[in-house]
Short mmCIF file of C-alpha atoms in Angstrom, two decimals:
data_model
loop_
_atom_site.label_atom_id
_atom_site.label_comp_id
_atom_site.label_asym_id
_atom_site.label_seq_id
_atom_site.Cartn_x
_atom_site.Cartn_y
_atom_site.Cartn_z
CA MET A 1 -8.56 4.84 -27.79
CA SER A 2 -10.58 1.69 -27.41
CA ASP A 3 -12.47 0.64 -24.73
CA GLU A 4 -10.90 -2.69 -25.35
CA GLN A 5 -7.46 -0.62 -24.73
CA VAL A 6 -9.02 1.44 -21.85
CA TRP A 7 -10.69 -1.95 -19.60
CA ARG A 8 -7.41 -4.18 -20.59
CA GLY A 9 -5.83 -0.57 -18.60
CA VAL A 10 -8.37 -1.71 -15.54
CA GLN A 11 -6.84 -5.64 -15.26
CA ALA A 12 -3.37 -4.19 -15.79
CA LEU A 13 -4.15 -2.84 -13.11
CA LEU A 14 -5.16 -5.35 -10.58
CA ASP A 15 -2.98 -8.47 -12.12
CA ASP A 16 -0.10 -6.00 -12.54
CA TYR A 17 0.33 -3.42 -10.42
CA VAL A 18 -1.62 -4.82 -7.76
CA GLY A 19 -1.12 -8.47 -7.37
CA ILE A 20 -5.45 -8.46 -6.52
CA VAL A 21 -5.71 -11.79 -4.34
CA GLY A 22 -9.39 -13.49 -3.17
CA GLY A 23 -9.53 -11.88 0.68
CA ASP A 24 -8.08 -8.71 -0.44
CA ARG A 25 -10.09 -5.72 0.70
CA VAL A 26 -11.00 -2.24 -1.50
CA LEU A 27 -11.45 0.58 -0.84
CA LEU A 28 -11.42 2.67 -3.66
CA LEU A 29 -11.60 7.11 -3.56
CA TYR A 30 -12.70 8.93 -6.46
CA THR A 31 -13.18 13.15 -6.58
CA SER A 32 -16.39 13.82 -8.97
CA ASP A 33 -14.02 13.58 -11.46
CA SER A 34 -13.14 10.86 -11.64
CA GLN A 35 -16.26 9.07 -11.59
CA ARG A 36 -16.10 6.71 -14.67
CA SER A 37 -12.24 5.65 -13.52
CA ALA A 38 -13.76 4.09 -10.11
CA ALA A 39 -16.83 2.75 -12.03
CA LEU A 40 -14.78 0.85 -14.88
CA VAL A 41 -12.74 0.12 -11.36
CA SER A 42 -15.29 -1.12 -8.98
CA ALA A 43 -17.20 -3.30 -12.41
CA ALA A 44 -13.78 -4.97 -12.64
CA LEU A 45 -13.64 -5.77 -9.08
CA GLU A 46 -17.29 -7.24 -9.62
CA LEU A 47 -16.62 -9.28 -11.89
CA ARG A 48 -13.78 -10.48 -9.83
CA GLY A 49 -15.68 -11.13 -6.65
CA ILE A 50 -13.29 -8.91 -4.57
CA GLY A 51 -15.45 -6.70 -1.96
CA PHE A 52 -14.69 -3.01 -2.50
CA GLU A 53 -15.97 0.80 -1.05
CA ARG A 54 -16.40 3.51 -2.45
CA VAL A 55 -16.13 7.19 -1.18
CA TRP A 56 -16.32 10.15 -2.87
CA MET A 57 -14.30 12.85 -1.44
CA ALA A 58 -14.13 16.85 -2.48
CA PRO A 59 -10.72 17.48 -3.94
CA LEU A 60 -9.11 20.25 -1.74
CA HIS A 61 -11.12 21.05 1.53
CA ASP A 62 -14.19 18.29 2.05
CA PRO A 63 -14.39 18.22 6.08
CA GLY A 64 -16.79 15.33 6.05
CA PHE A 65 -14.37 13.42 4.03
CA ALA A 66 -12.60 11.51 7.47
CA GLU A 67 -16.06 11.32 8.68
CA ARG A 68 -17.34 8.98 5.17
CA LEU A 69 -14.04 7.11 5.53
CA ALA A 70 -14.38 6.25 8.44
CA ALA A 71 -17.60 4.56 7.74
CA ALA A 72 -16.65 2.80 4.80
CA LEU A 73 -13.31 1.20 6.37
CA PRO A 74 -13.36 -2.29 7.94
CA ARG A 75 -12.72 -2.65 10.68
CA PRO A 76 -8.70 -3.70 11.57
CA ALA A 77 -9.80 -6.88 13.81
CA LEU A 78 -12.82 -8.22 11.26
CA LEU A 79 -8.77 -7.96 8.11
CA THR A 80 -8.08 -11.03 6.87
CA GLY A 81 -6.57 -10.05 4.17
CA ARG A 82 -5.24 -6.67 2.17
CA LEU A 83 -6.37 -3.27 2.57
CA VAL A 84 -5.60 -2.18 -0.70
CA VAL A 85 -6.69 1.82 -1.28
CA LEU A 86 -6.89 2.91 -5.14
CA SER A 87 -7.35 7.02 -5.28
CA PHE A 88 -8.63 8.63 -8.55
CA GLU A 89 -8.21 12.59 -8.63
CA ARG A 90 -7.89 14.28 -11.29
CA ASP A 91 -5.83 17.13 -11.18
CA THR A 92 -5.62 16.49 -7.27
CA PHE A 93 -3.89 15.03 -5.01
CA SER A 94 -5.97 15.37 -1.82
CA HIS A 95 -6.25 15.27 2.34
CA THR A 96 -3.15 12.84 2.41
CA GLY A 97 -3.51 13.91 5.82
CA ALA A 98 -6.06 11.86 7.88
CA LEU A 99 -6.00 9.11 4.88
CA ASN A 100 -3.22 8.65 6.52
CA ASP A 101 -4.68 8.44 10.01
CA ALA A 102 -7.20 6.02 8.98
CA LEU A 103 -4.76 3.51 8.32
CA SER A 104 -2.92 4.06 10.82
CA ALA A 105 -5.09 1.43 12.85
CA TYR A 106 -4.12 -1.53 10.34
CA PRO A 107 -1.12 -3.00 10.26
CA ARG A 108 1.60 -2.12 7.86
CA ASP A 109 2.60 -4.84 6.06
CA ARG A 110 -1.04 -4.90 5.12
CA GLN A 111 -2.40 -2.64 3.17
CA LEU A 112 -1.54 -0.82 -0.28
CA VAL A 113 -1.92 2.66 -1.23
CA PHE A 114 -1.76 3.34 -5.07
CA ARG A 115 -2.96 7.76 -5.24
CA SER A 116 -3.43 8.29 -9.44
CA ASN A 117 -3.89 12.15 -10.11
CA SER A 118 -4.19 12.43 -13.73
CA ALA A 119 -7.56 9.60 -13.69
CA SER A 120 -9.22 9.45 -17.42
CA ASP A 121 -9.17 6.65 -20.06
CA SER A 122 -5.95 7.31 -20.53
CA LEU A 123 -4.37 6.46 -17.13
CA PHE A 124 -5.82 3.28 -18.25
CA ALA A 125 -5.17 2.91 -21.96
CA ASP A 126 -2.14 4.11 -22.60
CA ALA A 127 0.01 4.45 -19.34
CA LEU A 128 -0.69 1.98 -16.59
CA ARG A 129 -0.77 -1.09 -20.36
CA ALA A 130 2.97 0.01 -19.57
CA SER A 131 3.77 -3.29 -16.25
CA PRO A 132 5.75 -2.58 -12.40
CA ALA A 133 8.09 -4.74 -14.33
CA GLU A 134 9.42 -3.19 -17.61
CA LEU A 135 9.61 0.60 -16.08
CA SER A 136 11.00 -1.43 -13.44
CA ARG A 137 13.95 -2.65 -15.83
CA ARG A 138 13.84 0.08 -18.31
CA ASN A 139 15.00 2.84 -14.62
CA ALA A 140 17.64 0.77 -13.80
CA ALA A 141 19.00 1.44 -16.88
CA ILE A 142 19.20 4.64 -16.31
CA LEU A 143 20.81 5.34 -12.66
CA GLU A 144 23.05 2.91 -12.95
CA ARG A 145 24.72 5.52 -15.32
CA LEU A 146 23.94 7.75 -14.08
CA THR A 147 24.01 8.11 -10.76
CA THR A 148 27.56 7.55 -10.57
CA ALA A 149 27.87 9.87 -13.67
CA SER A 150 29.23 13.72 -12.67
CA GLU A 151 28.14 15.62 -15.59
CA LEU A 152 25.91 15.17 -18.47
CA ARG A 153 24.89 16.88 -21.48
CA ILE A 154 21.52 16.32 -22.31
CA THR A 155 20.39 17.07 -26.23
CA THR A 156 17.07 16.86 -27.61
CA ARG A 157 16.56 17.62 -31.30
CA GLY A 158 14.02 20.05 -30.81
CA GLY A 159 16.21 21.30 -29.81
CA THR A 160 17.36 21.15 -25.72
CA ASP A 161 20.73 21.39 -24.96
CA LEU A 162 22.10 21.24 -21.36
CA ALA A 163 24.97 21.21 -19.39
CA VAL A 164 24.43 19.45 -16.66
CA THR A 165 26.60 18.45 -12.81
CA LEU A 166 24.58 16.11 -10.86
CA ASP A 167 25.44 15.66 -7.37
CA SER A 168 23.98 11.68 -6.02
CA ALA A 169 25.38 12.18 -2.25
CA LYS A 170 24.42 14.43 -1.64
CA HIS A 171 20.22 15.02 -3.54
CA ARG A 172 18.45 11.63 -4.19
CA TRP A 173 17.06 9.89 -6.82
CA ILE A 174 13.35 8.98 -7.34
CA SER A 175 12.47 5.66 -8.92
CA ASN A 176 8.96 6.20 -9.66
CA ARG A 177 7.77 2.74 -11.33
CA GLY A 178 4.85 1.41 -10.30
CA ARG A 179 6.40 -1.75 -7.73
CA ALA A 180 3.78 -2.38 -4.68
CA ARG A 181 5.56 -1.80 -1.66
CA MET A 182 3.93 -3.01 1.47
CA GLY A 183 2.48 0.09 3.73
CA GLY A 184 4.27 3.19 1.17
CA THR A 185 1.98 4.79 -1.25
CA VAL A 186 2.21 4.35 -5.33
CA ILE A 187 1.90 7.61 -7.45
CA LEU A 188 0.45 6.22 -10.72
CA PRO A 189 0.68 6.84 -14.01
CA ALA A 190 4.52 4.82 -13.29
CA GLY A 191 7.83 5.77 -15.45
CA GLU A 192 9.78 8.31 -14.47
CA VAL A 193 13.50 8.20 -12.90
CA ALA A 194 14.01 12.57 -11.85
CA THR A 195 16.61 14.53 -8.78
CA PHE A 196 17.29 17.75 -7.58
CA PRO A 197 20.35 18.82 -10.84
CA ALA A 198 23.66 20.84 -8.81
CA ARG A 199 24.19 22.79 -11.29
CA ILE A 200 21.68 23.20 -14.87
CA SER A 201 23.35 26.20 -17.78
CA GLY A 202 21.95 25.53 -21.19
CA VAL A 203 18.14 25.90 -23.82
CA HIS A 204 15.59 23.62 -23.12
CA VAL A 205 13.38 23.42 -25.55
CA ALA A 206 9.75 21.87 -24.61
CA ASP A 207 7.79 20.11 -28.33
CA PHE A 208 5.93 16.98 -26.26
CA ALA A 209 3.29 19.34 -22.95
CA TYR A 210 3.24 20.48 -19.74
CA ASN A 211 3.05 19.76 -17.11
CA VAL A 212 1.90 22.70 -13.66
CA ASN A 213 0.51 21.62 -10.15
CA ALA A 214 -3.47 23.17 -11.31
CA ILE A 215 -6.40 22.69 -11.93
CA THR A 216 -7.17 24.18 -15.05
CA GLU A 217 -8.94 22.69 -18.17
CA ASP A 218 -6.41 24.64 -20.67
CA ASP A 219 -4.66 22.19 -23.08
CA VAL A 220 -0.90 21.37 -22.70
CA ARG A 221 -0.27 20.54 -25.34
CA LEU A 222 3.38 21.80 -26.73
CA ASP A 223 4.44 20.07 -29.50
CA LYS A 224 2.49 22.92 -32.17
CA THR A 225 4.18 26.20 -30.07
CA PRO A 226 6.96 24.80 -28.24
CA VAL A 227 7.94 26.54 -24.95
CA THR A 228 11.61 27.70 -25.06
CA ILE A 229 13.83 28.78 -21.88
CA GLU A 230 17.00 29.58 -21.13
CA ILE A 231 19.00 28.52 -17.59
CA VAL A 232 21.91 30.06 -16.73
CA ASP A 233 23.37 28.00 -13.44
CA GLY A 234 20.14 26.97 -12.15
CA ARG A 235 17.58 29.72 -13.28
CA VAL A 236 15.64 30.51 -15.67
CA VAL A 237 16.41 33.88 -17.72
CA SER A 238 14.14 34.10 -20.46
CA HIS A 239 11.17 32.15 -21.51
CA ALA A 240 9.52 32.08 -25.12
CA CYS A 241 6.66 30.95 -26.29
CA ASP A 242 3.99 31.51 -30.03
CA ASP A 243 0.98 31.21 -28.56
CA ALA A 244 -0.22 34.26 -26.64
CA ARG A 245 -1.77 32.19 -23.68
CA ILE A 246 1.20 29.84 -23.34
CA ALA A 247 3.59 32.77 -23.04
CA ARG A 248 1.09 35.48 -20.81
CA PHE A 249 1.19 32.07 -17.99
CA LEU A 250 5.16 31.90 -18.69
CA ASP A 251 4.80 35.69 -17.31
CA GLN A 252 2.87 35.16 -14.88
CA CYS A 253 4.62 32.08 -13.47
CA LEU A 254 8.07 32.95 -13.35
CA THR A 255 7.27 35.88 -11.41
CA THR A 256 6.80 33.02 -8.60
CA HIS A 257 8.92 33.33 -5.41
CA CYS A 258 11.17 30.67 -6.23
CA ALA A 259 9.05 29.28 -9.71
CA TYR A 260 12.70 30.33 -12.01
CA ASN A 261 14.66 27.69 -9.93
CA ILE A 262 14.84 24.36 -11.90
CA GLY A 263 13.58 22.19 -8.98
CA GLU A 264 14.24 18.78 -11.19
CA LEU A 265 16.02 17.25 -13.99
CA GLY A 266 13.27 13.89 -15.04
CA PHE A 267 13.25 11.48 -17.26
CA GLY A 268 10.06 9.52 -18.43
CA THR A 269 10.35 6.06 -18.97
CA ASN A 270 6.31 4.84 -20.00
CA PHE A 271 6.95 4.00 -23.06
CA ARG A 272 3.50 3.21 -23.77
CA ILE A 273 3.15 7.22 -24.00
CA ASP A 274 3.58 7.68 -27.09
CA GLU A 275 2.04 11.11 -28.46
CA PRO A 276 0.78 14.16 -25.93
CA ILE A 277 -3.05 14.73 -24.24
CA ALA A 278 -5.06 17.37 -24.05
CA MET A 279 -5.29 17.19 -20.70
CA ASN A 280 -2.59 18.81 -17.76
CA SER A 281 -1.53 15.58 -16.35
CA HIS A 282 1.57 13.06 -14.48
CA ILE A 283 0.80 10.70 -18.31
CA ASN A 284 2.28 13.55 -20.64
CA GLU A 285 5.62 14.38 -18.03
CA ARG A 286 5.85 10.05 -17.59
CA ARG A 287 6.65 9.48 -21.88
CA PRO A 288 11.08 9.27 -22.96
CA GLY A 289 11.73 12.26 -22.47
CA VAL A 290 14.10 14.91 -20.66
CA HIS A 291 11.66 17.48 -18.51
CA LEU A 292 12.63 20.18 -16.40
CA GLY A 293 10.52 20.94 -13.15
CA LEU A 294 9.87 25.20 -12.63
CA GLY A 295 9.99 25.52 -9.08
CA GLN A 296 8.95 22.80 -6.40
CA HIS A 297 11.76 20.43 -5.70
CA ASN A 298 12.36 16.85 -4.83
CA GLN A 299 14.30 16.61 -2.00
CA ASP A 300 13.96 16.03 1.25
CA PRO A 301 12.90 19.26 2.74
CA GLY A 302 16.20 21.70 4.06
CA VAL A 303 18.62 19.07 1.70
CA VAL A 304 17.51 22.55 -1.39
CA GLY A 305 17.31 25.74 0.69
CA TYR A 306 13.91 26.36 -0.36
CA GLN A 307 9.91 25.49 -0.79
CA CYS A 308 7.72 26.44 -3.34
CA ALA A 309 3.35 26.50 -3.71
CA ILE A 310 4.43 26.05 -7.94
CA HIS A 311 5.69 23.20 -9.85
CA LEU A 312 5.70 23.73 -13.77
CA ASP A 313 7.19 20.78 -15.59
CA LEU A 314 8.50 21.54 -19.68
CA ILE A 315 8.31 18.31 -21.47
CA ALA A 316 10.58 17.39 -24.22
CA ARG A 317 9.78 14.66 -26.36
CA GLY A 318 13.05 11.86 -27.07
CA GLY A 319 16.54 12.30 -25.74
CA LEU A 320 20.05 11.57 -25.81
CA ILE A 321 21.59 11.79 -22.71
CA THR A 322 25.58 12.44 -23.67
CA ILE A 323 28.35 11.18 -20.33
CA PRO A 324 32.13 11.97 -21.06
CA GLY A 325 33.81 9.25 -21.44
CA ALA A 326 31.81 7.08 -22.02
CA VAL A 327 31.28 5.33 -25.51
CA ASP A 328 26.94 5.45 -26.01
CA PRO A 329 24.82 8.23 -24.48
CA ILE A 330 21.56 6.75 -23.63
CA ASP A 331 18.59 7.32 -25.91
CA LEU A 332 15.48 7.51 -23.93
CA GLU A 333 13.21 6.67 -26.57
CA ALA A 334 15.32 3.37 -27.60
CA LEU A 335 16.10 2.14 -24.17
CA VAL A 336 17.38 -0.61 -23.30
CA PRO A 337 16.86 -2.41 -20.49
CA SER A 338 18.72 -3.88 -17.94
CA ASP A 339 19.17 -7.00 -16.28
CA ALA A 340 20.48 -5.04 -12.86
CA PRO A 341 18.47 -5.41 -9.63
CA HIS A 342 16.76 -2.40 -9.30
CA PRO A 343 18.86 0.59 -6.83
CA THR A 344 16.57 0.35 -2.99
CA SER A 345 17.95 3.47 -2.01
CA THR A 346 15.86 5.50 -4.33
CA ARG A 347 12.59 7.36 -3.14
CA ASP A 348 9.42 5.86 -4.90
CA GLU A 349 6.83 9.01 -4.54
CA ASP A 350 7.55 12.14 -6.54
CA VAL A 351 4.13 13.50 -5.59
CA PHE A 352 3.81 15.55 -2.20
CA SER A 353 0.53 16.25 -0.49
CA PRO A 354 1.07 20.20 1.93
CA ASP A 355 -0.13 17.86 4.62
CA VAL A 356 3.31 16.07 4.90
CA LEU A 357 5.15 19.52 2.97
CA GLU A 358 5.28 23.03 4.01
CA ILE A 359 4.48 25.16 1.45
CA GLU A 360 2.45 28.31 0.72
CA GLU A 361 -0.69 27.09 -0.79
CA GLY A 362 -3.08 24.19 -0.48
CA ASP A 363 -2.93 21.06 -2.38
CA CYS A 364 -3.18 22.24 -6.16
CA CYS A 365 -0.66 25.84 -5.87
CA GLY A 366 -4.05 27.20 -7.46
CA LEU A 367 -6.63 27.32 -10.08
CA LEU A 368 -5.29 27.67 -14.22
CA THR A 369 -6.99 29.38 -16.74
CA ASP A 370 -6.68 30.93 -20.31
CA GLY A 371 -3.01 31.50 -18.58
CA VAL A 372 -3.97 33.13 -15.86
CA LEU A 373 -2.83 31.90 -12.77
CA THR A 374 -4.68 32.27 -9.83
CA PRO A 375 -4.90 31.04 -6.47
CA CYS A 376 -7.01 27.85 -5.12
CA VAL A 377 -9.20 29.90 -2.46
CA ILE A 378 -8.83 28.12 1.07
CA PRO A 379 -11.77 28.21 2.84
CA ALA A 380 -9.92 28.29 5.87
CA LEU A 381 -7.92 31.27 4.84
CA VAL A 382 -10.92 32.74 3.47
CA GLU A 383 -12.01 32.45 7.05
CA SER A 384 -8.81 33.82 8.60
CA ALA A 385 -8.63 37.03 6.11
CA GLY A 386 -11.96 38.00 7.33
CA ALA A 387 -12.01 37.06 10.85
CA GLY A 388 -9.29 39.51 10.38
CA GLY A 389 -10.70 42.26 8.88
#
């Protein structure tokens, strides 16, 4: 990718996603691994004469973050325009509670929050080049057909063949399209629709990439060594991969409590994303194709009867969705955008922090190194364990 492509993506973030205008006040949050992303956006804001503050944060655990955040925020009485929060992290989704507490002092109809946990040049050069308007039309094209369907068959060139039952009256659909909503949170990159499959069985071949809620430097591409899983009644009963590192990771992951459950049926819609990147990220997940999320589900607490620390997406390239009785299947790589209004009953967010969901670990499920997954060290838990020992 070129610097020009990256810079165009920065401008697209400000124009197409945020709709930045004079009088806006921007708060840039970033972790050390995302410093370049924050610097690029800072430069673009300076050129436009938009006021902003930058706040560094440590991922997962940062006792001083709330204080630094409070010092950077304008006094509510002095805020004349919108308060725009742009948060960049690479692997984590941190400090949701502290951020929500700080923003509670401001009117919800004056604040916009955009959070990315895939900060990189690829985020700008590829993913953000698809505008919210374009993604909204593609998401609507899937939703208008699937929300009224009950049975699906999903196939891919790589070998996926799944029989799926949907219950849209019980299980909510998520539509991440990057559309700004005052008082809401936009997760970037955008371009996905997803739900919980009421029933699912068959074979899934992930020949694009995987994405796991863990901190890792491992190469997550699967285009040369696909992962194959067999599913019976919503549970993974067998798995295989020719790559020893990935096979070892799957062995360990699928022995974790509830990680063998299929918690998500997802369809990527971001047509600007073509080839997989090595970095563990939501960018790969947004590529047009079908992916299955193992472990943690995407529904409200109580709708699905379990919580899981792990969420592992196994992503296939492309896919055909066949609805019994329909004339044409949905081709995810040749999706015809819809001119119909986007449904209003979907949820925007598809990433959740343990600040708002009670799961078993911290902001991610652990550290993944060379195929070995170990829990993140959470200082409060360490101190508690030390006191009790």
